[in-house]
Tab-separated table of C-alpha atoms in Angstrom:
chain	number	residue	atom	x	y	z
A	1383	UNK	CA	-110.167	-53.758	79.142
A	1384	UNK	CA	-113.343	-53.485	77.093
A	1385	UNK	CA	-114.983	-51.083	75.009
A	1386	UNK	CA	-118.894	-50.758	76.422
A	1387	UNK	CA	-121.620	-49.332	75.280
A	1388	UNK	CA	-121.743	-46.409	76.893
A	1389	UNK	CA	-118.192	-45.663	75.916
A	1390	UNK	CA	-118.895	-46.568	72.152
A	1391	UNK	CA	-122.606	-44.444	72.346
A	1392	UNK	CA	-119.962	-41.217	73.581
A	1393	UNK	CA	-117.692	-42.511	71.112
A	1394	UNK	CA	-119.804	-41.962	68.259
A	1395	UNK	CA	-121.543	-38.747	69.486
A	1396	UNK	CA	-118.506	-36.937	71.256
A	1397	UNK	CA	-115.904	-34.645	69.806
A	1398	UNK	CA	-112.537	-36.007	70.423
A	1399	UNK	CA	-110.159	-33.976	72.739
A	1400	UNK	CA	-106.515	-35.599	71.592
A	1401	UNK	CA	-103.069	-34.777	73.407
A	1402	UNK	CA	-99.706	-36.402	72.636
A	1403	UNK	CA	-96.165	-34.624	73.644
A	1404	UNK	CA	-93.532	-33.668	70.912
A	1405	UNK	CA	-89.280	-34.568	71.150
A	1406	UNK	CA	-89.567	-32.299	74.234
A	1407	UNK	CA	-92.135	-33.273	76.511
A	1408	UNK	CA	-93.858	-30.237	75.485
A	1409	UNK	CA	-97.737	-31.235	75.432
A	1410	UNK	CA	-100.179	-30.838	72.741
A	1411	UNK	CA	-104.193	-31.075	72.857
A	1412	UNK	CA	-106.866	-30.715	69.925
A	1413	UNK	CA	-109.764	-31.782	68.673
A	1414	UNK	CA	-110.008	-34.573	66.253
A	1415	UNK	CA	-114.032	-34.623	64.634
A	1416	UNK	CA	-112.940	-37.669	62.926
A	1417	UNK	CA	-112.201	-40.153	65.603
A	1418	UNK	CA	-114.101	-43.371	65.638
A	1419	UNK	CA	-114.057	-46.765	66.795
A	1420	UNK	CA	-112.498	-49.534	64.374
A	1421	UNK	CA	-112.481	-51.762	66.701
A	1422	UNK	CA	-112.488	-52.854	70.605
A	1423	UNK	CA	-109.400	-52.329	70.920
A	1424	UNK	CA	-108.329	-49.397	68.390
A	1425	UNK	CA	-109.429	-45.950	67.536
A	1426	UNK	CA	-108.662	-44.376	64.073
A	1427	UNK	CA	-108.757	-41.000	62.749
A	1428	UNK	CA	-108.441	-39.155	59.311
A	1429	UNK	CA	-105.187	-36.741	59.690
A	1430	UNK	CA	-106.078	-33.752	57.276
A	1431	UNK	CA	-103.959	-31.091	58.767
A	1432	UNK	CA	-100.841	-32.946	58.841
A	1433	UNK	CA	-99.666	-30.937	62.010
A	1434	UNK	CA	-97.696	-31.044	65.241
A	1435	UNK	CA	-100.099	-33.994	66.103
A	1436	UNK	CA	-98.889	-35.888	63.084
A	1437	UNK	CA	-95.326	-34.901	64.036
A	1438	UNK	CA	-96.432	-36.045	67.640
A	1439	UNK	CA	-97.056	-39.658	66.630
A	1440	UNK	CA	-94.155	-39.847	64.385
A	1441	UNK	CA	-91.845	-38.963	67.235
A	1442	UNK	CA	-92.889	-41.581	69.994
A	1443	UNK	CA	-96.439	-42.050	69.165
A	1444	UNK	CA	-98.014	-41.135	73.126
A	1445	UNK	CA	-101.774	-40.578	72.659
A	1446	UNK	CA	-104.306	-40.154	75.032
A	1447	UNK	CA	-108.052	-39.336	73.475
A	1448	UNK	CA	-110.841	-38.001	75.907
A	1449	UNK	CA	-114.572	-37.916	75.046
A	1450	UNK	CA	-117.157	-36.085	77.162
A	1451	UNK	CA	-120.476	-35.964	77.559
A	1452	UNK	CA	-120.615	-32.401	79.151
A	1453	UNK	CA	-124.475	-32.915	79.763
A	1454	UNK	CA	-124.415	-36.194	81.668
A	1455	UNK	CA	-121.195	-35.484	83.376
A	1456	UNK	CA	-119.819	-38.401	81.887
A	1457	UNK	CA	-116.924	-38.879	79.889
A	1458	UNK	CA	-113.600	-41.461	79.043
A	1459	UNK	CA	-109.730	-41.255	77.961
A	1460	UNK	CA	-108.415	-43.618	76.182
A	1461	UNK	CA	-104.507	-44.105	76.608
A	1462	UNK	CA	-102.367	-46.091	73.967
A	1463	UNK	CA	-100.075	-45.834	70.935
A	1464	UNK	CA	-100.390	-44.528	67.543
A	1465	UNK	CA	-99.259	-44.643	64.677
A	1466	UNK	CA	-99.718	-43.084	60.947
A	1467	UNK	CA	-100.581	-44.851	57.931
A	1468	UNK	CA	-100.572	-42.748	54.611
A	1469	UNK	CA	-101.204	-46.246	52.518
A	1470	UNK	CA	-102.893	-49.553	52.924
A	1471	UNK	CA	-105.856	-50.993	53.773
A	1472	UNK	CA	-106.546	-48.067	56.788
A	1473	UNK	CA	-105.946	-45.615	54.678
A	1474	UNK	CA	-107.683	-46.333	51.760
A	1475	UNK	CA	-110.851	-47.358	54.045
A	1476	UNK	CA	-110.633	-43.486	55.284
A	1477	UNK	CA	-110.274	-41.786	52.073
A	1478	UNK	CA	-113.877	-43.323	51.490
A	1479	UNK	CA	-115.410	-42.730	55.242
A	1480	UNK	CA	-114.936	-39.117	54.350
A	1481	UNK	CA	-116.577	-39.175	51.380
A	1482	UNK	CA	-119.165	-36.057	51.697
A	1483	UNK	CA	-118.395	-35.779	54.874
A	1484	UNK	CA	-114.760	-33.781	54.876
A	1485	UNK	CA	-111.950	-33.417	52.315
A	1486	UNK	CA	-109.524	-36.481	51.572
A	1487	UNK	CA	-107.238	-37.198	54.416
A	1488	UNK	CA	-103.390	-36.870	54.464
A	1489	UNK	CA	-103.260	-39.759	56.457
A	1490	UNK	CA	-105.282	-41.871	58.860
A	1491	UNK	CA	-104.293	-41.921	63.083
A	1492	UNK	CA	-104.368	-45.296	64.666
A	1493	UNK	CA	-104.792	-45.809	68.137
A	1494	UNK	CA	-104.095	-49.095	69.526
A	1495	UNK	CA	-105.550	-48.715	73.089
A	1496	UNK	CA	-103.839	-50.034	76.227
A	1497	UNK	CA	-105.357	-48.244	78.880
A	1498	UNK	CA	-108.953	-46.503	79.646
A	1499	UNK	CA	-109.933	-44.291	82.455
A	1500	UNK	CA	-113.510	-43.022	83.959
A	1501	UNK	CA	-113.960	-38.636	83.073
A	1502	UNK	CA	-117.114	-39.374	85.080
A	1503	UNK	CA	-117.755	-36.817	87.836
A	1504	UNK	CA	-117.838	-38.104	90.846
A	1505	UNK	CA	-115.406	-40.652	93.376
A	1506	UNK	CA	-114.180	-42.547	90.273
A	1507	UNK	CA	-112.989	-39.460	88.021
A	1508	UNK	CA	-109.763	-39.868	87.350
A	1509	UNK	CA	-109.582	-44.392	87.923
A	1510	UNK	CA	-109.027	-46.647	85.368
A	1511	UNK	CA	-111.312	-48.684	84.049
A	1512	UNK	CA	-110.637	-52.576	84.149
């Protein structure tokens, strides 16, 4: 699996659709304007609702994070594990990414990605991405 530059360019420019599953199985999806790329293999967020998404990743952590470029047709989910950090090096590191840009978080999202798979219309919607 690696992150290219097409996925990092949609990445950075994208909203982020995220949907993880509470105690239940019931599903969950929302938008997450702070998602970016820490690294290749991780995605982080600044939590500032504190909601059933938080609750989400507390409970068994499933994530998976779509970004789509509704223009080009063009898009990725990224499929992993996440966690919440409300201390540390993470966390501190988001309190000052949203400086002027959004309020202080309650918590930074981390998603360590395991899987990625092709939102690109066409034959390979839907296939993963090796």
């Amino acid at each position: 699996m690696n992150i290219t530059e097409e996925m990092k360019e949609i990445i950075n420019v994208q909203l982020a659709m995220v949907a993880t599953v509470d105690a239940e199985g019931n599903p969950d999806i929302g938008p997450k304007r702070s998602m970016r790329l820490y690294d290749d293999k991780t995605l982080i967020y600044n939590e500032n609702t504190g909601g059933q998404t938080q609750e989400n990743i507390k409970n068994n952590g499933k994530i998976a994070v779509a970004f789509v470029d509704r223009e080009r047709l063009m898009g990725y989910r990224f499929v992993g594990k996440a966690e919440i950090q409300d201390s540390g090096e993470l966390y501190e590191a988001a309190k000052e990414w949203a400086k002027g840009r959004m309020g202080e978080p309650k918590a930074v999202g981390v998603i360590h990605i395991e899987r990625i798979f092709n939102l690109h219309s066409g034959d390979k919607a839907g296939t993963e991405v090796k």
